[in-house]
XYZ file of N, CA and C in Angstrom:
528
model
N 0.822 -1.192 0.000
C 0.000 0.000 0.000
C 0.863 1.252 0.000
N 1.922 1.272 0.815
C 2.805 2.441 0.893
C 3.505 2.678 -0.435
N 3.909 1.590 -1.130
C 4.575 1.722 -2.422
C 3.604 2.309 -3.442
N 2.369 1.843 -3.449
C 1.352 2.360 -4.364
C 1.085 3.840 -4.102
N 1.017 4.221 -2.847
C 0.790 5.623 -2.489
C 1.952 6.500 -2.945
N 3.173 6.002 -2.789
C 4.364 6.761 -3.237
C 4.366 6.936 -4.747
N 3.992 5.893 -5.473
C 3.955 5.984 -6.943
C 2.919 7.007 -7.387
N 1.751 6.966 -6.763
C 0.696 7.912 -7.097
C 1.159 9.342 -6.806
N 1.777 9.531 -5.656
C 2.259 10.858 -5.284
C 3.348 11.323 -6.253
N 4.283 10.440 -6.595
C 5.349 10.793 -7.540
C 4.768 11.160 -8.900
N 3.793 10.382 -9.360
C 3.149 10.671 -10.648
C 2.477 12.033 -10.624
N 1.808 12.342 -9.519
C 1.128 13.620 -9.389
C 2.127 14.772 -9.390
N 3.244 14.597 -8.698
C 4.286 15.636 -8.661
C 4.830 15.886 -10.064
N 5.145 14.830 -10.815
C 5.665 15.013 -12.164
C 4.648 15.665 -13.087
N 3.376 15.298 -12.937
C 2.327 15.915 -13.742
C 2.241 17.411 -13.458
N 2.276 17.793 -12.187
C 2.198 19.206 -11.830
C 3.434 19.974 -12.294
N 4.604 19.349 -12.240
C 5.809 19.995 -12.773
C 5.682 20.207 -14.281
N 5.122 19.219 -14.981
C 4.893 19.347 -16.418
C 3.990 20.542 -16.705
N 2.914 20.688 -15.910
C 2.015 21.819 -16.105
C 2.735 23.145 -15.905
N 3.640 23.214 -14.950
C 4.328 24.480 -14.693
C 5.233 24.867 -15.857
N 5.749 23.891 -16.615
C 6.595 24.211 -17.757
C 5.777 24.670 -18.958
N 4.485 24.325 -19.005
C 3.663 24.667 -20.156
C 2.753 25.850 -19.895
N 2.896 26.500 -18.748
C 2.034 27.623 -18.388
C 2.286 28.823 -19.300
N 1.209 29.470 -19.723
C 1.322 30.667 -20.561
C 1.991 31.787 -19.777
N 2.695 32.652 -20.505
C 3.428 33.741 -19.867
C 3.067 35.068 -20.501
N 3.265 36.140 -19.738
C 3.208 37.488 -20.283
C 4.649 37.888 -20.566
N 4.919 38.231 -21.820
C 6.284 38.500 -22.259
C 6.410 39.966 -22.638
N 7.289 40.661 -21.960
C 7.538 42.074 -22.225
C 8.320 42.196 -23.536
N 7.738 42.850 -24.526
C 8.359 42.973 -25.846
C 9.722 43.647 -25.722
N 10.725 42.995 -26.265
C 12.092 43.507 -26.204
C 12.782 43.227 -24.884
N 12.048 42.664 -23.917
C 12.635 42.328 -22.636
C 12.788 43.497 -21.676
N 12.296 44.668 -22.084
C 12.416 45.851 -21.225
C 11.342 46.870 -21.600
N 10.997 47.754 -20.656
C 10.029 48.811 -20.990
C 10.610 49.746 -22.052
N 9.745 50.376 -22.788
C 10.140 51.354 -23.814
C 10.981 50.741 -24.943
N 10.879 49.428 -25.169
C 11.612 48.788 -26.266
C 10.926 49.037 -27.608
N 9.657 49.474 -27.567
C 8.908 49.747 -28.802
C 9.329 51.109 -29.324
N 10.398 51.111 -30.130
C 10.978 52.345 -30.667
C 11.736 52.009 -31.942
N 12.164 53.037 -32.639
C 12.994 52.831 -33.831
C 14.334 52.274 -33.360
N 14.761 51.122 -33.896
C 16.029 50.542 -33.440
C 17.229 51.379 -33.875
N 18.240 51.430 -33.022
C 19.451 52.198 -33.332
C 20.342 51.455 -34.324
N 20.176 50.137 -34.417
C 20.951 49.325 -35.365
C 20.189 48.031 -35.628
N 20.667 47.262 -36.594
C 20.043 45.975 -36.921
C 20.083 45.034 -35.716
N 21.173 45.074 -34.964
C 21.289 44.193 -33.798
C 20.353 44.619 -32.661
N 19.864 45.859 -32.702
C 18.927 46.371 -31.702
C 17.471 46.111 -32.110
N 17.282 45.467 -33.247
C 15.947 45.199 -33.785
C 15.160 44.254 -32.879
N 13.857 44.504 -32.753
C 13.002 43.607 -31.975
C 12.913 42.229 -32.618
N 13.132 42.148 -33.915
C 13.114 40.840 -34.567
C 14.299 39.992 -34.130
N 15.425 40.609 -33.842
C 16.576 39.871 -33.295
C 16.207 39.302 -31.932
N 15.538 40.110 -31.115
C 15.069 39.649 -29.810
C 14.088 38.488 -29.991
N 13.142 38.625 -30.925
C 12.120 37.596 -31.138
C 12.729 36.281 -31.627
N 13.779 36.353 -32.421
C 14.439 35.142 -32.915
C 15.010 34.314 -31.764
N 15.374 34.954 -30.687
C 15.964 34.266 -29.534
C 14.941 33.956 -28.443
N 13.668 34.170 -28.726
C 12.610 33.938 -27.752
C 11.713 32.807 -28.237
N 11.006 32.195 -27.290
C 10.039 31.144 -27.636
C 8.648 31.638 -27.271
N 7.754 31.529 -28.219
C 6.378 31.981 -28.009
C 5.458 30.788 -28.152
N 4.532 30.659 -27.206
C 3.600 29.529 -27.195
C 2.166 30.036 -27.255
N 1.275 29.176 -27.712
C -0.145 29.501 -27.713
C -0.558 29.806 -26.275
N -1.236 30.923 -26.090
C -1.675 31.335 -24.763
C -0.792 32.402 -24.140
N 0.449 32.536 -24.629
C 1.316 33.616 -24.150
C 0.719 34.951 -24.572
N 1.104 36.005 -23.880
C 0.686 37.357 -24.249
C 1.921 38.228 -24.414
N 1.944 39.016 -25.475
C 3.001 40.018 -25.667
C 2.537 41.301 -24.997
N 3.455 41.974 -24.291
C 3.133 43.208 -23.591
C 4.067 44.299 -24.079
N 3.483 45.410 -24.545
C 4.241 46.578 -24.988
C 4.068 47.702 -23.979
N 5.150 48.398 -23.666
C 5.110 49.612 -22.841
C 5.683 50.734 -23.713
N 4.897 51.796 -23.935
C 5.332 52.887 -24.814
C 4.487 54.120 -24.523
N 4.861 55.240 -25.095
C 4.107 56.488 -24.932
C 2.932 56.466 -25.905
N 1.730 56.223 -25.377
C 0.529 56.130 -26.206
C 0.147 57.421 -26.901
N 0.679 58.554 -26.449
C 0.409 59.829 -27.107
C 1.231 60.036 -28.369
N 2.308 59.268 -28.516
C 3.213 59.444 -29.659
C 3.290 58.234 -30.582
N 2.821 57.086 -30.134
C 2.990 55.874 -30.930
C 1.804 54.943 -30.722
N 1.785 53.870 -31.477
C 0.768 52.829 -31.337
C 1.345 51.520 -31.857
N 0.629 50.439 -31.612
C 1.005 49.116 -32.105
C -0.104 48.661 -33.036
N 0.263 48.281 -34.234
C -0.706 47.770 -35.199
C -0.419 46.303 -35.466
N -1.426 45.449 -35.334
C -1.287 44.063 -35.763
C -1.731 44.041 -37.212
N -0.879 43.500 -38.091
C -1.119 43.582 -39.533
C -0.881 42.234 -40.212
N -1.229 42.189 -41.485
C -0.954 41.012 -42.310
C 0.522 41.005 -42.699
N 0.984 39.876 -43.221
C 2.378 39.784 -43.675
C 2.663 40.825 -44.764
N 1.710 41.007 -45.675
C 1.882 41.974 -46.770
C 2.017 43.399 -46.220
N 1.157 43.776 -45.275
C 1.229 45.113 -44.675
C 2.519 45.279 -43.878
N 2.976 44.208 -43.239
C 4.234 44.229 -42.488
C 5.406 44.524 -43.435
N 5.446 43.807 -44.534
C 6.539 43.954 -45.502
C 6.546 45.345 -46.132
N 5.367 45.873 -46.454
C 5.283 47.181 -47.124
C 5.101 48.350 -46.156
N 5.015 48.064 -44.862
C 4.782 49.096 -43.839
C 3.492 49.873 -44.097
N 2.458 49.166 -44.491
C 1.162 49.773 -44.773
C 0.365 49.866 -43.472
N 0.118 51.091 -43.007
C -0.594 51.299 -41.745
C -2.087 51.579 -41.931
N -2.576 51.542 -43.176
C -3.940 51.992 -43.451
C -5.050 51.024 -43.050
N -4.805 49.728 -42.993
C -5.892 48.788 -42.720
C -5.417 47.674 -41.777
N -5.127 47.991 -40.513
C -4.600 46.966 -39.602
C -5.672 45.963 -39.179
N -5.223 44.794 -38.752
C -6.116 43.789 -38.162
C -6.628 44.327 -36.828
N -5.718 44.942 -36.071
C -6.064 45.540 -34.769
C -5.122 46.711 -34.513
N -5.627 47.724 -33.783
C -4.827 48.911 -33.452
C -4.878 49.135 -31.944
N -3.715 49.362 -31.354
C -3.601 49.592 -29.915
C -2.867 50.903 -29.683
N -3.425 51.787 -28.829
C -2.849 53.118 -28.614
C -2.708 53.479 -27.142
N -2.935 52.547 -26.241
C -3.021 52.889 -24.821
C -1.680 53.010 -24.096
N -0.578 52.633 -24.739
C 0.735 52.727 -24.100
C 1.067 51.537 -23.213
N 0.092 50.693 -22.986
C 0.288 49.481 -22.182
C -0.526 48.369 -22.843
N -0.033 47.902 -23.967
C -0.776 46.980 -24.816
C -0.435 45.534 -24.495
N -1.475 44.704 -24.446
C -1.276 43.269 -24.248
C -2.046 42.529 -25.333
N -1.342 41.667 -26.070
C -1.960 40.894 -27.145
C -1.737 39.411 -26.862
N -2.831 38.663 -26.770
C -2.739 37.224 -26.524
C -2.450 36.507 -27.844
N -1.477 35.610 -27.804
C -1.115 34.806 -28.966
C -1.984 33.550 -28.920
N -3.076 33.570 -29.681
C -4.122 32.560 -29.541
C -4.058 31.413 -30.544
N -3.034 31.403 -31.403
C -2.893 30.321 -32.388
C -1.419 30.193 -32.766
N -1.069 29.075 -33.353
C 0.312 28.901 -33.789
C 0.506 29.617 -35.128
N 1.766 29.898 -35.438
C 2.089 30.547 -36.689
C 2.608 31.956 -36.485
N 2.725 32.717 -37.588
C 3.311 34.060 -37.509
C 2.313 35.128 -37.064
N 2.822 36.119 -36.336
C 2.088 37.330 -35.972
C 2.961 38.501 -36.399
N 2.341 39.538 -36.958
C 3.073 40.703 -37.461
C 2.572 41.975 -36.797
N 3.518 42.811 -36.348
C 3.192 44.073 -35.694
C 4.090 45.166 -36.246
N 3.513 46.358 -36.455
C 4.288 47.516 -36.892
C 3.862 48.734 -36.076
N 4.713 49.744 -36.082
C 4.380 50.995 -35.412
C 3.339 51.736 -36.236
N 2.411 52.391 -35.535
C 1.409 53.203 -36.221
C 1.868 54.635 -36.444
N 3.032 55.000 -35.899
C 3.556 56.357 -36.089
C 4.152 56.475 -37.491
N 3.818 57.549 -38.170
C 4.258 57.756 -39.561
C 5.777 57.662 -39.687
N 6.226 56.789 -40.588
C 7.644 56.641 -40.894
C 8.418 55.711 -39.972
N 7.845 55.314 -38.849
C 8.591 54.467 -37.903
C 8.817 53.051 -38.430
N 7.815 52.451 -39.041
C 7.959 51.091 -39.568
C 9.076 51.051 -40.615
N 9.098 52.035 -41.487
C 10.122 52.092 -42.534
C 11.530 52.171 -41.941
N 11.629 52.670 -40.713
C 12.928 52.770 -40.043
C 13.206 51.558 -39.144
N 12.353 50.535 -39.244
C 12.624 49.279 -38.557
C 11.823 49.002 -37.304
N 10.861 49.864 -36.964
C 10.059 49.631 -35.764
C 8.921 48.679 -36.106
N 9.237 47.394 -36.050
C 8.296 46.346 -36.399
C 8.701 45.070 -35.680
N 7.767 44.141 -35.607
C 8.023 42.891 -34.890
C 7.294 41.749 -35.581
N 8.028 40.655 -35.779
C 7.470 39.436 -36.364
C 7.782 38.308 -35.385
N 6.744 37.667 -34.844
C 6.951 36.542 -33.943
C 6.299 35.298 -34.526
N 6.871 34.155 -34.201
C 6.306 32.878 -34.630
C 5.943 32.091 -33.380
N 4.679 31.723 -33.297
C 4.166 30.969 -32.157
C 4.263 29.481 -32.472
N 4.875 28.735 -31.535
C 5.041 27.292 -31.723
C 3.686 26.597 -31.696
N 3.586 25.492 -32.424
C 2.347 24.719 -32.436
C 2.221 23.918 -31.154
N 1.029 23.413 -30.881
C 0.763 22.632 -29.671
C 1.700 21.435 -29.570
N 1.996 20.777 -30.683
C 2.819 19.568 -30.616
C 4.260 19.865 -30.209
N 4.665 21.142 -30.247
C 6.015 21.523 -29.827
C 6.050 22.088 -28.413
N 4.954 21.989 -27.678
C 4.891 22.596 -26.350
C 5.853 21.958 -25.368
N 6.036 20.645 -25.413
C 6.912 19.991 -24.449
C 7.784 18.995 -25.187
N 9.095 19.140 -25.076
C 10.017 18.280 -25.801
C 10.800 17.369 -24.874
N 10.548 17.447 -23.583
C 11.303 16.644 -22.645
C 12.510 17.393 -22.121
N 12.828 18.508 -22.760
C 13.947 19.346 -22.346
C 13.389 20.716 -22.014
N 13.786 21.251 -20.919
C 13.308 22.574 -20.526
C 13.860 23.602 -21.499
N 13.009 24.433 -22.116
C 13.493 25.429 -23.065
C 14.282 26.521 -22.363
N 15.186 27.121 -23.135
C 15.949 28.248 -22.605
C 14.994 29.400 -22.349
N 15.175 30.138 -21.270
C 14.280 31.263 -21.005
C 14.484 32.365 -22.031
N 13.414 33.056 -22.357
C 13.529 34.168 -23.283
C 14.163 35.347 -22.556
N 14.748 36.289 -23.293
C 15.356 37.448 -22.647
C 14.386 38.198 -21.744
N 13.114 38.207 -22.098
C 12.130 38.925 -21.279
C 11.953 38.267 -19.921
N 12.276 36.963 -19.836
C 12.143 36.280 -18.565
C 13.370 36.523 -17.684
N 14.440 37.037 -18.267
C 15.678 37.267 -17.522
C 15.826 38.734 -17.161
N 15.565 39.603 -18.124
C 15.790 41.032 -17.937
C 14.476 41.767 -17.742
N 14.558 42.948 -17.190
C 13.406 43.839 -17.103
C 12.501 43.503 -15.943
N 11.606 44.411 -15.659
C 10.691 44.196 -14.540
C 9.656 43.138 -14.872
N 9.191 42.475 -13.867
C 8.176 41.454 -14.061
C 6.839 42.107 -14.351
N 6.058 41.455 -15.184
C 4.713 41.921 -15.476
C 3.781 41.163 -14.537
N 2.901 41.862 -13.880
C 2.014 41.241 -12.901
C 1.125 40.211 -13.566
N 0.911 39.056 -12.902
C 0.017 38.046 -13.464
C -1.410 38.569 -13.520
N -2.194 38.017 -14.452
C -3.556 38.492 -14.637
C -4.563 37.707 -13.810
N -4.143 36.612 -13.183
C -5.063 35.855 -12.344
C -4.325 35.299 -11.145
N -5.085 34.715 -10.241
C -4.472 34.144 -9.055
C -4.142 32.671 -9.264
N -4.264 32.166 -10.482
C -4.002 30.753 -10.748
C -2.560 30.383 -10.431
N -1.612 31.235 -10.749
C -0.203 30.933 -10.494
C 0.046 30.824 -8.997
N -0.526 31.729 -8.212
C -0.369 31.682 -6.760
C -1.006 30.435 -6.175
N -2.160 30.071 -6.682
C -2.833 28.864 -6.216
C -1.983 27.642 -6.514
N -1.437 27.578 -7.725
C -0.627 26.425 -8.109
C 0.621 26.338 -7.244
N 1.265 27.466 -6.961
C 2.460 27.465 -6.115
C 2.117 26.983 -4.712
N 1.009 27.455 -4.161
C 0.581 27.012 -2.839
C 0.277 25.522 -2.835
N -0.388 25.059 -3.870
C -0.730 23.653 -3.976
C 0.527 22.797 -4.049
N 1.507 23.224 -4.869
C 2.749 22.470 -4.989
C 3.508 22.437 -3.664
N 3.524 23.549 -2.936
C 4.207 23.585 -1.639
C 3.528 22.617 -0.663
N 2.214 22.625 -0.643
C 1.480 21.735 0.249
C 1.713 20.277 -0.146
N 1.727 20.008 -1.427
C 1.969 18.658 -1.912
C 3.369 18.195 -1.522
N 4.341 19.096 -1.604
C 5.705 18.751 -1.213
C 5.787 18.365 0.250
N 5.077 19.082 1.106
C 5.059 18.767 2.533
C 4.440 17.385 2.754
N 3.359 17.089 2.022
C 2.726 15.782 2.156
C 3.628 14.653 1.682
N 4.309 14.872 0.551
C 5.201 13.857 0.010
C 6.339 13.588 0.980
N 6.913 14.637 1.519
C 8.028 14.464 2.458
C 7.565 13.712 3.701
N 6.328 13.888 4.096
C 5.784 13.188 5.247
C 5.627 11.699 4.999
N 5.491 11.301 3.704
C 5.342 9.879 3.381
C 6.666 9.147 3.432
N 7.773 9.856 3.300
C 9.081 9.190 3.239
C 9.745 9.153 4.557
């Protein structure tokens, strides 16, 4: 009976750890506030940052910028390439924009300020498909997870899960 209980507890612990690796995140664009700007060089481009980041279905991109001077436009690939700001999929002007990545594949964003996109203020991210969510190897953290201030969670689910895991750990240790 004790062996069966330990196996069940171990299985539950591994399942909960798996869930923690697949949890959606809020990712600060560029890894820092005020990154939504004309890049000073090609290496300062947000696309360089995006190439080194992993985006999953359910993640949210967060932009911090001066809403009185700029905006974020979600656009088609064609509008992204030509910097066409006239017919966006969505327009955000609040200075604290959050966009949920709700499907796999490419997402395109450009600045709504005249001339900024042409000077490189644009972002192209690729969201991994569901089948790539867990590979057995923990993915490298994105720069936004290492640098910059943390973005507050939008629900208490993360706190609940942490409390649950702590309580489960105490119970497991009591069995051994």
